[in-house]
């Protein structure tokens, strides 16, 4: 690796995420670093502030169930076709985690503010909802550009400590190709540091190839990379492999009880070593 | 509903509500609205343009990130679908949970983009198959998105209709309440009333929600089933299977 990013092992990548970190992760379709999340569970990270961009599924649910999360900030946490997210639901109902309820475009807008180095972002709508009422960090201002009365919501910029995701391809210079998963670009630009796992690392320069450049996150933003083949499994990875519906269904069923989740975790995470 | 599946009936009813819209967006976890948007596209000869979250084939304007919301903010999405763990008679929806907040009795997934899209998309179609007093409540426990706002708030959209497994309601922005439009075949007015916890404008007799035309059934069994499988394979196979 000749770029600023360093190529490290999966467990070493997980070591770079400290307890209490504000960790940004993408929604299920966009390249979720599941292998790295399992490594995080094994190293028993605590009190994460998990920012779901803008939603999460099994990743958030598993990290919550394993006791890694203090706060989850999200548009939603759900297993979609496989039903509600059982550990998230349990932890929210018992108060074991703090849920910072947001709405999807607010998360994007706050990250985009950070991307631009701006203190806040305005967003239409939301005013009068209980989402807004329960967010003391959000404010309503008069639109300073309007002649008449025009209240607008403003959101403080969110600067994650770390953005974590899984992508199909990186190059030897540390550039990471994410295709049209634009929220990954926003996450990487907004965060203080980016950690990525990738299917493969090729001896090319993604930034110098027009076919890849538009979907590439520059190595400037990428602090460390780990190679993890199948690193999004059992979730899918765009262009590479589909979601393992059987595994998702089995998780959704097992996690319905605390005991069921613990035995699932023992079997699939704690006793297992990642292949990569 | 003789001869056709319940899912096909609801898909067709939603497709009819799309009407003459052009840009129709469908959010996460919404197989029936996704199928409806595809049916509307097929039946309109391509005039209706669906944008389905999670689809790379049906999201020609979708960058998988904020573009859906940016487009809605510009007024370039005509129709969107939302559900609700609870929906009340003022069109408020609750996607967060029942009971007190922040420690709810039953936690739902979360508000998704509703708190924004309910304001930005001119016509939001509410869809919730369960027609019960558990869902259709006098007042939601948490307002993910309010059905109406007091002026001078900039707001171009809100609820347009509510489709349940038993009936179709239309929302009146001026009256801030629903009115019963039609009752599905096999359901009765008494059932519609008994299963609804909020008051609504109710004619003495409501017409029957029409069944889909034969051509639509063919579209649902063919291209719609094939295309919805890109995002909802299990749904396409088990619920839209021929």
Coordinates of C-alpha atoms in Angstrom, one line a residue:
Chain A
X1 CA 0.0 0.0 0.0
X2 CA 1.5 3.3 -1.1
X3 CA -1.2 5.7 -0.1
X4 CA -2.0 7.2 3.3
X5 CA -4.3 4.3 4.2
X6 CA -2.9 1.3 6.0
X7 CA -3.9 -2.2 5.2
X8 CA -4.5 -4.0 8.5
X9 CA -6.1 -7.2 9.7
X10 CA -9.8 -7.2 10.5
X11 CA -9.3 -7.5 14.3
X12 CA -6.8 -4.6 14.2
X13 CA -9.4 -2.5 12.3
X14 CA -11.9 -3.3 15.1
X15 CA -9.3 -2.2 17.6
X16 CA -9.4 1.3 16.1
X17 CA -13.0 1.9 17.2
X18 CA -12.8 3.0 20.8
X19 CA -15.5 2.6 23.5
X20 CA -17.9 5.5 23.3
X21 CA -17.1 6.4 19.6
X22 CA -19.7 8.1 17.5
X23 CA -19.8 5.4 14.8
X24 CA -21.6 6.0 11.5
X25 CA -22.8 2.9 9.6
X26 CA -24.9 2.7 6.4
X27 CA -28.2 1.1 5.7
X28 CA -28.4 -2.6 4.8
X29 CA -28.3 -2.2 1.0
X30 CA -25.2 0.0 0.9
X31 CA -22.4 -2.2 2.2
X32 CA -22.6 -3.0 5.8
X33 CA -19.3 -4.1 7.5
X34 CA -20.8 -7.2 9.2
X35 CA -17.5 -9.0 9.6
X36 CA -15.9 -6.0 11.3
X37 CA -19.0 -5.7 13.5
X38 CA -18.6 -9.3 14.6
X39 CA -15.0 -8.4 15.4
X40 CA -16.3 -5.4 17.4
X41 CA -18.6 -7.7 19.4
X42 CA -15.7 -10.1 20.1
X43 CA -13.6 -7.3 21.4
X44 CA -16.5 -6.2 23.5
X45 CA -16.7 -2.5 22.5
X46 CA -18.9 -0.5 24.9
X47 CA -21.1 2.5 24.8
X48 CA -21.0 3.2 21.1
X49 CA -23.1 6.1 19.8
X50 CA -24.3 4.3 16.7
X51 CA -25.4 6.7 13.9
X52 CA -27.5 4.7 11.3
X53 CA -27.2 6.4 7.9
X54 CA -30.1 6.7 7.8
X55 CA -31.4 3.3 9.0
X56 CA -29.9 0.0 10.1
X57 CA -31.0 -3.6 10.4
X58 CA -29.1 -6.7 11.6
X59 CA -25.9 -4.8 12.3
X60 CA -27.4 -2.4 14.8
X61 CA -29.6 -5.1 16.2
X62 CA -26.6 -7.4 16.8
X63 CA -24.4 -4.7 18.3
X64 CA -27.3 -3.6 20.6
X65 CA -28.0 -7.2 21.7
X66 CA -24.3 -7.8 22.4
X67 CA -24.2 -4.8 24.7
X68 CA -22.0 -2.6 22.5
X69 CA -24.3 0.3 22.1
X70 CA -25.2 3.2 24.5
X71 CA -27.1 5.4 22.1
X72 CA -28.6 4.6 18.7
X73 CA -29.4 7.6 16.5
X74 CA -31.5 6.6 13.5
X75 CA -34.4 7.1 11.1
X76 CA -35.3 3.5 12.0
X77 CA -33.9 0.1 13.0
X78 CA -35.8 -2.8 11.3
X79 CA -35.2 -6.1 9.8
X80 CA -37.6 -5.1 7.0
X81 CA -39.0 -8.2 5.4
X82 CA -38.0 -10.3 8.4
X83 CA -39.9 -8.1 10.9
X84 CA -39.0 -5.9 13.8
X85 CA -35.4 -5.7 15.1
X86 CA -35.8 -7.8 18.3
X87 CA -32.7 -6.6 20.3
X88 CA -33.4 -3.0 19.4
X89 CA -37.0 -3.3 20.4
X90 CA -36.1 -5.0 23.8
X91 CA -33.4 -2.5 24.6
X92 CA -35.6 0.5 23.8
X93 CA -38.5 -0.9 25.8
X94 CA -36.4 -1.6 28.9
X95 CA -34.4 1.6 28.5
X96 CA -31.1 -0.3 28.2
X97 CA -30.2 2.0 25.3
X98 CA -31.0 5.6 24.5
X99 CA -32.7 6.0 21.2
X100 CA -32.1 9.4 19.6
X101 CA -35.0 9.3 17.2
X102 CA -34.3 11.2 14.0
X103 CA -35.7 11.2 10.5
X104 CA -33.7 10.0 7.5
X105 CA -33.2 13.3 5.6
X106 CA -32.1 15.0 8.9
X107 CA -29.3 12.5 9.2
X108 CA -28.1 13.1 5.7
X109 CA -28.4 16.9 6.1
X110 CA -26.5 17.0 9.3
X111 CA -23.7 14.9 7.8
X112 CA -23.7 17.1 4.7
X113 CA -23.2 20.1 6.9
X114 CA -20.2 18.4 8.5
X115 CA -18.9 17.5 5.0
X116 CA -18.9 21.3 4.2
X117 CA -17.6 22.4 7.5
X118 CA -20.8 24.2 8.3
X119 CA -22.2 24.5 11.8
X120 CA -25.8 23.5 10.9
X121 CA -28.1 22.5 8.1
X122 CA -31.7 23.7 7.6
X123 CA -34.4 21.2 6.7
X124 CA -38.0 21.7 5.7
X125 CA -40.8 19.8 7.3
X126 CA -40.5 18.0 10.7
X127 CA -41.8 21.0 12.7
X128 CA -44.8 20.0 14.9
X129 CA -43.8 16.3 15.0
X130 CA -42.8 14.6 18.3
X131 CA -39.5 13.7 16.6
X132 CA -38.7 17.5 16.7
X133 CA -40.2 18.0 20.1
X134 CA -37.9 15.4 21.7
X135 CA -34.7 16.7 20.1
X136 CA -33.4 19.5 22.3
X137 CA -30.4 19.8 20.0
X138 CA -32.6 20.9 17.1
X139 CA -33.8 24.4 16.8
X140 CA -36.5 26.3 14.8
X141 CA -35.5 29.6 13.4
X142 CA -37.1 32.2 11.3
X143 CA -35.9 31.9 7.7
X144 CA -33.7 35.0 7.5
X145 CA -34.2 35.2 3.8
X146 CA -38.0 35.3 3.9
X147 CA -40.0 38.5 4.1
X148 CA -43.0 36.9 5.9
X149 CA -43.1 34.4 8.8
X150 CA -41.3 31.2 7.8
X151 CA -40.1 28.9 10.5
X152 CA -37.4 26.4 9.5
X153 CA -35.8 23.6 11.4
X154 CA -32.0 23.7 11.8
X155 CA -29.9 20.7 12.8
X156 CA -26.4 20.8 14.2
X157 CA -23.7 19.2 12.0
X158 CA -22.9 15.6 12.9
X159 CA -19.2 14.8 12.7
X160 CA -18.9 11.1 13.4
X161 CA -15.6 9.9 15.0
X162 CA -15.5 7.0 12.6
X163 CA -17.4 6.0 9.4
X164 CA -17.4 2.2 9.0
X165 CA -18.6 0.3 5.9
X166 CA -17.8 -2.6 3.5
X167 CA -17.1 -2.0 -0.2
X168 CA -16.5 -4.2 -3.2
X169 CA -13.1 -2.9 -4.2
X170 CA -10.1 -0.9 -3.1
X171 CA -6.8 -0.2 -4.8
X172 CA -3.2 -0.4 -3.6
X173 CA -3.2 3.4 -3.1
X174 CA -6.0 3.2 -0.5
X175 CA -8.8 4.5 -2.7
X176 CA -12.1 2.7 -2.1
X177 CA -14.8 2.2 -4.8
X178 CA -18.4 2.4 -3.5
X179 CA -20.2 2.8 -6.9
X180 CA -23.4 4.8 -6.5
X181 CA -23.7 4.4 -2.8
X182 CA -23.5 8.1 -2.3
X183 CA -24.2 8.0 1.4
X184 CA -20.9 6.3 1.9
X185 CA -19.1 9.2 0.3
X186 CA -21.0 11.7 2.5
X187 CA -20.2 9.6 5.6
X188 CA -16.5 9.4 4.7
X189 CA -16.3 13.1 4.0
X190 CA -18.2 14.0 7.2
X191 CA -16.4 11.7 9.6
X192 CA -13.1 12.4 11.4
X193 CA -11.8 9.0 10.3
X194 CA -13.0 6.3 7.9
X195 CA -12.4 2.5 8.3
X196 CA -13.5 0.2 5.5
X197 CA -13.4 -3.4 4.8
X198 CA -13.3 -4.5 1.1
X199 CA -13.8 -7.7 -0.9
X200 CA -10.5 -7.2 -2.7
X201 CA -7.6 -4.9 -3.2
X202 CA -6.5 -4.4 -6.8
X203 CA -3.2 -3.2 -8.2
X204 CA -4.8 -0.3 -10.1
X205 CA -5.5 3.4 -9.4
X206 CA -9.3 3.9 -9.1
X207 CA -8.9 7.7 -9.0
X208 CA -7.2 7.7 -12.3
X209 CA -9.8 5.6 -14.1
X210 CA -12.9 7.6 -15.2
X211 CA -15.0 4.5 -15.0
X212 CA -14.4 4.2 -11.3
X213 CA -13.4 7.7 -10.2
X214 CA -17.0 9.1 -9.7
X215 CA -17.8 6.3 -7.3
X216 CA -14.5 6.3 -5.5
X217 CA -13.7 7.7 -2.0
X218 CA -10.2 9.2 -2.1
X219 CA -7.5 7.5 0.0
X220 CA -7.2 11.0 1.7
X221 CA -10.3 10.1 3.8
X222 CA -9.5 6.4 4.4
X223 CA -7.5 5.8 7.5
X224 CA -7.4 2.0 7.4
X225 CA -8.5 -0.8 5.2
X226 CA -9.0 -4.5 5.9
X227 CA -9.5 -7.2 3.3
X228 CA -12.6 -9.2 4.2
X229 CA -14.0 -11.4 1.5
X230 CA -17.8 -11.8 2.1
X231 CA -17.5 -9.0 4.7
X232 CA -21.1 -7.9 4.3
X233 CA -22.5 -11.4 4.8
X234 CA -25.2 -12.4 5.7
X235 CA -26.3 -9.1 4.2
X236 CA -25.7 -8.6 0.5
X237 CA -23.2 -6.5 -1.3
X238 CA -24.3 -4.6 -4.5
X239 CA -22.9 -6.2 -7.6
X240 CA -21.2 -9.0 -5.7
X241 CA -23.6 -11.3 -3.7
X242 CA -27.2 -11.3 -2.5
X243 CA -28.5 -11.3 1.0
X244 CA -28.7 -14.7 2.7
X245 CA -32.4 -14.8 3.5
X246 CA -32.2 -18.0 5.4
X247 CA -29.6 -16.6 7.8
X248 CA -31.6 -13.4 8.2
X249 CA -34.7 -15.3 9.0
X250 CA -32.9 -17.6 11.5
X251 CA -31.4 -14.5 13.2
X252 CA -34.8 -12.8 13.4
X253 CA -36.3 -15.9 15.0
X254 CA -33.4 -16.6 17.4
X255 CA -33.2 -13.0 18.6
X256 CA -36.8 -12.9 19.7
X257 CA -35.7 -14.0 23.1
X258 CA -32.7 -12.9 25.1
X259 CA -31.6 -16.5 25.5
X260 CA -32.1 -17.2 21.8
X261 CA -30.0 -14.2 20.9
X262 CA -27.2 -15.2 23.3
X263 CA -27.0 -18.7 21.8
X264 CA -27.0 -17.3 18.3
X265 CA -24.2 -14.9 19.3
X266 CA -22.2 -17.7 20.8
X267 CA -22.5 -19.8 17.7
X268 CA -22.1 -17.3 15.0
X269 CA -19.9 -14.6 16.5
X270 CA -18.1 -15.4 19.7
X271 CA -16.9 -18.9 18.9
X272 CA -16.3 -18.2 15.2
X273 CA -13.2 -16.7 13.7
X274 CA -13.6 -14.7 10.5
X275 CA -12.2 -16.4 7.5
X276 CA -10.4 -13.2 6.4
Chain B
X1 CA -62.7 -10.5 -3.8
X2 CA -63.6 -13.8 -5.5
X3 CA -61.0 -15.0 -7.9
X4 CA -58.2 -12.7 -6.9
X5 CA -55.8 -12.6 -4.0
X6 CA -56.1 -10.1 -1.3
X7 CA -52.7 -8.8 -2.1
X8 CA -53.6 -8.3 -5.8
X9 CA -56.7 -6.4 -4.7
X10 CA -54.8 -4.1 -2.5
X11 CA -52.0 -3.5 -5.0
X12 CA -54.6 -2.5 -7.6
X13 CA -56.4 -0.2 -5.2
X14 CA -53.2 1.6 -4.4
X15 CA -52.3 1.7 -8.1
X16 CA -55.7 3.4 -8.8
X17 CA -54.9 6.0 -6.1
X18 CA -51.7 6.9 -7.9
X19 CA -53.9 8.3 -10.6
X20 CA -52.3 10.8 -13.0
X21 CA -49.1 11.3 -10.9
X22 CA -45.8 11.1 -12.7
X23 CA -43.1 10.6 -10.1
X24 CA -44.0 8.0 -7.5
X25 CA -41.6 7.0 -4.7
X26 CA -41.7 4.0 -2.5
X27 CA -39.7 3.7 0.7
X28 CA -38.2 0.8 2.7
X29 CA -40.2 -2.3 3.6
X30 CA -43.1 -1.6 1.3
X31 CA -43.7 -4.6 -1.1
X32 CA -47.4 -3.9 -1.8
X33 CA -46.8 -0.1 -2.5
X34 CA -43.8 -1.1 -4.7
X35 CA -45.9 -3.5 -6.7
X36 CA -48.6 -0.8 -7.0
X37 CA -46.2 1.7 -8.3
X38 CA -44.9 -0.8 -10.9
X39 CA -48.5 -1.7 -11.8
X40 CA -49.3 2.0 -12.3
X41 CA -46.2 2.3 -14.5
X42 CA -47.1 -0.8 -16.6
X43 CA -50.8 0.2 -16.9
X44 CA -49.9 3.8 -17.8
X45 CA -47.5 2.9 -20.6
X46 CA -44.6 4.4 -18.7
X47 CA -46.1 7.8 -17.8
X48 CA -45.9 6.9 -14.1
X49 CA -42.2 6.8 -13.1
X50 CA -41.6 4.7 -10.0
X51 CA -38.6 5.2 -7.7
X52 CA -38.3 2.2 -5.5
X53 CA -35.8 2.4 -2.6
X54 CA -33.4 -0.5 -2.7
X55 CA -33.9 -1.0 -6.5
X56 CA -31.2 -0.3 -9.0
X57 CA -33.5 -0.9 -11.9
X58 CA -36.4 1.2 -10.6
X59 CA -34.5 4.1 -9.2
X60 CA -33.2 6.0 -12.2
X61 CA -32.9 9.1 -10.2
X62 CA -31.9 7.5 -7.0
X63 CA -28.3 7.7 -5.8
X64 CA -29.2 5.4 -2.8
X65 CA -28.6 8.3 -0.5
X66 CA -30.2 11.7 0.0
X67 CA -31.5 12.2 -3.6
X68 CA -34.9 10.8 -2.8
X69 CA -35.3 13.5 -0.1
X70 CA -33.7 16.2 -2.2
X71 CA -36.1 15.5 -5.0
X72 CA -39.0 15.6 -2.6
X73 CA -37.7 18.9 -1.2
X74 CA -37.8 20.4 -4.7
X75 CA -41.4 19.2 -5.2
X76 CA -40.3 16.6 -7.8
X77 CA -42.0 13.6 -6.2
X78 CA -45.8 13.5 -6.6
X79 CA -46.8 10.5 -4.5
X80 CA -45.3 8.7 -1.6
X81 CA -46.5 5.8 0.6
X82 CA -46.4 5.6 4.3
X83 CA -47.7 3.2 6.9
X84 CA -48.0 3.5 10.6
X85 CA -48.0 1.5 13.8
X86 CA -50.8 3.9 14.7
X87 CA -52.8 6.2 12.5
X88 CA -55.3 8.7 14.0
X89 CA -58.3 10.5 12.6
X90 CA -56.4 13.7 12.2
X91 CA -54.0 11.9 9.8
X92 CA -51.1 11.8 12.4
X93 CA -48.9 8.8 12.0
X94 CA -46.8 7.0 14.7
X95 CA -43.9 4.9 13.6
X96 CA -42.0 5.1 16.9
X97 CA -44.0 3.2 19.6
X98 CA -47.0 2.9 21.9
X99 CA -47.2 4.3 25.4
X100 CA -44.8 6.8 26.9
X101 CA -41.7 8.1 25.2
X102 CA -38.7 7.5 25.3
X103 CA -39.5 4.1 27.1
X104 CA -42.4 2.8 25.0
X105 CA -44.5 -0.2 25.8
X106 CA -44.0 -1.5 22.3
X107 CA -41.2 0.0 20.2
X108 CA -41.7 0.3 16.5
X109 CA -38.7 0.7 14.1
X110 CA -38.7 4.5 13.8
X111 CA -40.0 7.4 11.8
X112 CA -37.9 6.8 8.7
X113 CA -38.3 9.8 6.4
X114 CA -42.0 10.4 7.3
X115 CA -41.4 13.6 9.4
X116 CA -40.1 15.2 6.3
X117 CA -41.9 13.5 3.4
X118 CA -45.3 14.1 4.9
X119 CA -44.7 17.8 4.4
X120 CA -42.9 17.7 1.1
X121 CA -44.8 15.3 -1.1
X122 CA -48.2 16.6 -2.3
X123 CA -50.0 13.3 -2.0
X124 CA -49.1 10.8 0.6
X125 CA -51.0 7.5 0.5
X126 CA -51.3 5.8 3.8
X127 CA -51.4 2.0 3.6
X128 CA -51.9 -0.3 6.6
X129 CA -53.6 -3.6 6.0
X130 CA -54.6 -4.2 9.6
X131 CA -57.9 -2.6 10.1
X132 CA -58.2 -2.6 13.9
X133 CA -58.6 -0.3 16.9
X134 CA -55.0 -1.2 17.8
X135 CA -53.8 0.6 14.6
X136 CA -56.6 3.1 13.9
X137 CA -56.6 5.0 17.1
X138 CA -58.4 8.2 18.4
X139 CA -55.0 9.8 19.0
X140 CA -51.5 8.5 18.2
X141 CA -49.1 8.1 21.2
X142 CA -46.2 9.7 19.3
X143 CA -46.5 11.9 16.2
X144 CA -43.8 10.8 13.8
X145 CA -45.4 13.1 11.2
X146 CA -48.5 15.4 11.8
X147 CA -51.4 15.1 9.4
X148 CA -51.8 18.8 9.2
X149 CA -50.0 22.0 10.3
X150 CA -51.0 25.4 11.2
X151 CA -50.1 28.2 8.8
X152 CA -47.7 29.8 8.2
X153 CA -45.6 26.6 8.1
X154 CA -44.3 25.9 4.6
X155 CA -46.1 22.7 3.7
X156 CA -47.1 21.4 0.3
X157 CA -48.3 17.9 1.1
X158 CA -49.8 15.5 3.5
X159 CA -52.2 12.6 3.7
X160 CA -54.3 12.0 0.6
X161 CA -55.9 8.6 1.3
X162 CA -55.8 5.7 3.7
X163 CA -56.2 2.2 2.4
X164 CA -56.7 -0.6 4.9
X165 CA -57.6 -4.3 4.4
X166 CA -61.3 -3.4 4.7
X167 CA -61.8 0.1 3.3
X168 CA -60.6 3.2 1.5
X169 CA -60.7 6.6 3.2
X170 CA -59.9 10.0 1.7
X171 CA -58.4 12.7 3.8
X172 CA -59.8 16.2 3.8
X173 CA -57.1 18.8 4.6
X174 CA -59.7 21.5 5.2
X175 CA -61.7 19.3 7.7
X176 CA -58.6 17.6 9.0
X177 CA -60.3 14.2 9.0
X178 CA -61.0 11.2 7.0
X179 CA -64.1 10.4 5.0
X180 CA -65.1 6.8 4.0
X181 CA -64.8 6.4 0.3
X182 CA -65.5 2.7 -0.3
X183 CA -65.7 -0.6 1.5
X184 CA -63.8 -3.6 0.1
X185 CA -65.8 -6.6 -1.2
X186 CA -66.3 -9.1 1.7
X187 CA -66.2 -6.4 4.4
X188 CA -69.2 -4.6 5.9
X189 CA -69.7 -1.1 7.0
X190 CA -70.2 -2.4 10.6
X191 CA -66.8 -4.1 10.4
X192 CA -65.2 -0.9 9.1
X193 CA -66.7 1.1 12.0
X194 CA -66.0 -1.6 14.6
X195 CA -62.3 -1.8 13.6
X196 CA -61.7 1.9 13.5
X197 CA -60.9 3.8 16.7
X198 CA -61.3 7.3 15.2
X199 CA -64.3 9.2 14.0
X200 CA -64.6 9.7 10.3
X201 CA -67.1 11.2 7.9
X202 CA -69.4 8.4 6.9
X203 CA -72.1 8.3 4.2
X204 CA -75.2 6.2 4.9
X205 CA -74.0 3.7 2.3
X206 CA -70.6 3.5 0.8
X207 CA -69.8 1.9 -2.6
X208 CA -67.7 -1.2 -3.0
X209 CA -64.0 -0.7 -3.7
X210 CA -63.7 -1.8 -7.4
X211 CA -61.9 -5.0 -8.3
X212 CA -58.9 -4.7 -10.7
X213 CA -59.6 -5.0 -14.4
X214 CA -58.6 -8.3 -16.0
X215 CA -55.6 -6.6 -17.8
X216 CA -54.2 -5.5 -14.5
X217 CA -54.3 -9.0 -13.2
X218 CA -52.2 -10.1 -16.2
X219 CA -49.7 -7.3 -15.5
X220 CA -49.5 -8.3 -11.8
X221 CA -48.9 -11.9 -12.7
X222 CA -46.3 -11.0 -15.3
X223 CA -44.1 -7.9 -15.3
X224 CA -45.0 -6.6 -11.9
X225 CA -44.2 -9.9 -10.2
X226 CA -41.0 -10.2 -12.1
X227 CA -39.9 -6.6 -11.4
X228 CA -40.9 -6.4 -7.7
X229 CA -38.7 -9.6 -7.1
X230 CA -35.6 -7.4 -7.6
X231 CA -36.3 -5.8 -4.2
X232 CA -38.8 -8.2 -2.6
X233 CA -38.0 -11.7 -3.8
X234 CA -39.8 -13.5 -1.0
X235 CA -42.9 -11.4 -1.5
X236 CA -42.9 -11.9 -5.2
X237 CA -42.6 -15.6 -4.9
X238 CA -44.9 -16.4 -2.0
X239 CA -47.6 -13.7 -2.3
X240 CA -47.7 -12.8 -6.0
X241 CA -47.0 -16.3 -7.2
X242 CA -49.3 -17.4 -10.0

